[in-house]
Amino acid sequence: MKWYKVLGLVYMEGTFIKKVKVGGKSICLVGFEGKLYAVSAKCPHAGADLSEGLCVRKLIVCPYHRYTYNLETGKGGEGQNDFIETYPVEVRDDGVYVGVNTLWDKLKSGFK
Ligand code: FES
């Protein structure tokens, strides 16, 4: 896994959703109830930008058709049968970092 510093982000408390680009991926950084989450910014249903959605009870809600995804697991709501990628996120002394699996990481995990 490779860790990328999120450029141009000042970590803030409170609830927010911000789309950032890290490791070539569009990711939503979500602050909710004192925790920071990183999830894919693209809704798997029809491609909406999840950063334009909202947060409710540890769920990100898609702005198009209101599908929901768990911020910790990425699992879609009941009956959706889908998910979004989740990424580890850390607040360090010099900024916010997001961990993205490399192609090699993905290949290795395929052989476990
Ligand atoms: S595009 Fe997100 S729920 Fe349809």
GROMACS .gro file of C-alpha atoms and ligand atoms in nm:
model
  116
    1MET     CA    1   0.000   0.000   0.000
    2LYS     CA    2   0.120   0.344  -0.084
    3TRP     CA    3   0.031   0.647   0.128
    4TYR     CA    4  -0.043   0.977  -0.042
    5LYS     CA    5  -0.055   1.314   0.123
    6VAL     CA    6  -0.374   1.502   0.037
    7LEU     CA    7  -0.255   1.832  -0.103
    8GLY     CA    8  -0.433   2.157  -0.029
    9LEU     CA    9  -0.644   2.016   0.250
   10VAL     CA   10  -0.663   2.175   0.591
   11TYR     CA   11  -0.810   1.920   0.828
   12MET     CA   12  -1.124   2.048   0.990
   13GLU     CA   13  -1.353   1.918   1.258
   14GLY     CA   14  -1.721   1.867   1.195
   15THR     CA   15  -1.918   1.716   0.910
   16PHE     CA   16  -1.791   1.770   0.559
   17ILE     CA   17  -1.749   1.592   0.225
   18LYS     CA   18  -1.464   1.697   0.000
   19LYS     CA   19  -1.355   1.538  -0.327
   20VAL     CA   20  -0.979   1.502  -0.365
   21LYS     CA   21  -0.747   1.333  -0.613
   22VAL     CA   22  -0.496   1.088  -0.463
   23GLY     CA   23  -0.293   0.821  -0.634
   24GLY     CA   24  -0.483   0.888  -0.956
   25LYS     CA   25  -0.819   0.818  -0.791
   26SER     CA   26  -1.109   1.048  -0.713
   27ILE     CA   27  -1.182   1.005  -0.346
   28CYS     CA   28  -1.434   1.156  -0.107
   29LEU     CA   29  -1.285   1.258   0.223
   30VAL     CA   30  -1.565   1.262   0.474
   31GLY     CA   31  -1.555   1.409   0.821
   32PHE     CA   32  -1.836   1.276   1.034
   33GLU     CA   33  -1.880   1.273   1.412
   34GLY     CA   34  -1.511   1.334   1.479
   35LYS     CA   35  -1.380   1.067   1.241
   36LEU     CA   36  -1.231   1.094   0.897
   37TYR     CA   37  -1.323   0.849   0.619
   38ALA     CA   38  -1.203   0.806   0.261
   39VAL     CA   39  -1.428   0.640   0.004
   40SER     CA   40  -1.457   0.627  -0.374
   41ALA     CA   41  -1.616   0.942  -0.517
   42LYS     CA   42  -1.804   0.755  -0.793
   43CYS     CA   43  -2.138   0.594  -0.722
   44PRO     CA   44  -2.146   0.238  -0.864
   45HIS     CA   45  -2.516   0.265  -0.951
   46ALA     CA   46  -2.500   0.526  -1.229
   47GLY     CA   47  -2.179   0.715  -1.173
   48ALA     CA   48  -2.293   1.015  -0.970
   49ASP     CA   49  -2.039   1.219  -0.779
   50LEU     CA   50  -2.081   1.111  -0.417
   51SER     CA   51  -1.908   1.427  -0.295
   52GLU     CA   52  -2.230   1.608  -0.388
   53GLY     CA   53  -2.429   1.381  -0.156
   54LEU     CA   54  -2.475   1.401   0.216
   55CYS     CA   55  -2.394   1.210   0.534
   56VAL     CA   56  -2.648   1.047   0.760
   57ARG     CA   57  -2.571   0.799   1.042
   58LYS     CA   58  -2.228   0.689   0.908
   59LEU     CA   59  -2.371   0.657   0.557
   60ILE     CA   60  -2.294   0.858   0.249
   61VAL     CA   61  -2.609   0.921   0.047
   62CYS     CA   62  -2.584   0.949  -0.331
   63PRO     CA   63  -2.731   1.274  -0.468
   64TYR     CA   64  -2.899   1.107  -0.769
   65HIS     CA   65  -3.112   0.816  -0.650
   66ARG     CA   66  -3.039   0.822  -0.276
   67TYR     CA   67  -2.854   0.491  -0.258
   68THR     CA   68  -2.653   0.470   0.064
   69TYR     CA   69  -2.305   0.336   0.141
   70ASN     CA   70  -2.148   0.264   0.478
   71LEU     CA   71  -1.850   0.495   0.534
   72GLU     CA   72  -1.649   0.226   0.718
   73THR     CA   73  -1.715  -0.081   0.503
   74GLY     CA   74  -1.834   0.068   0.173
   75LYS     CA   75  -2.126  -0.176   0.176
   76GLY     CA   76  -2.440  -0.062  -0.004
   77GLY     CA   77  -2.772  -0.035   0.175
   78GLU     CA   78  -3.022  -0.320   0.203
   79GLY     CA   79  -3.125  -0.452  -0.138
   80GLN     CA   80  -2.860  -0.260  -0.333
   81ASN     CA   81  -2.612  -0.548  -0.359
   82ASP     CA   82  -2.320  -0.317  -0.435
   83PHE     CA   83  -2.037  -0.135  -0.260
   84ILE     CA   84  -1.785   0.146  -0.292
   85GLU     CA   85  -1.409   0.130  -0.228
   86THR     CA   86  -1.292   0.243   0.112
   87TYR     CA   87  -0.941   0.363   0.189
   88PRO     CA   88  -0.745   0.397   0.513
   89VAL     CA   89  -0.692   0.757   0.616
   90GLU     CA   90  -0.455   0.908   0.873
   91VAL     CA   91  -0.413   1.255   1.014
   92ARG     CA   92  -0.040   1.309   1.065
   93ASP     CA   93   0.157   1.608   1.194
   94ASP     CA   94   0.210   1.739   0.842
   95GLY     CA   95  -0.129   1.665   0.692
   96VAL     CA   96  -0.387   1.407   0.592
   97TYR     CA   97  -0.277   1.085   0.419
   98VAL     CA   98  -0.480   0.827   0.227
   99GLY     CA   99  -0.358   0.472   0.163
  100VAL     CA  100  -0.415   0.329  -0.185
  101ASN     CA  101  -0.338  -0.030  -0.281
  102THR     CA  102  -0.098  -0.063  -0.571
  103LEU     CA  103  -0.153  -0.309  -0.854
  104TRP     CA  104   0.109  -0.532  -0.689
  105ASP     CA  105  -0.088  -0.527  -0.359
  106LYS     CA  106  -0.401  -0.632  -0.546
  107LEU     CA  107  -0.221  -0.914  -0.726
  108LYS     CA  108  -0.072  -1.040  -0.399
  109SER     CA  109  -0.409  -1.040  -0.225
  110GLY     CA  110  -0.552  -1.244  -0.515
  111PHE     CA  111  -0.320  -1.532  -0.423
  112LYS     CA  112  -0.415  -1.552  -0.055
  113FES     S1  113  -2.617   0.718  -0.931
  113FES    FE1  114  -2.595   0.693  -0.719
  113FES     S2  115  -2.778   0.601  -0.658
  113FES    FE2  116  -2.799   0.620  -0.870
   0.00000   0.00000   0.00000
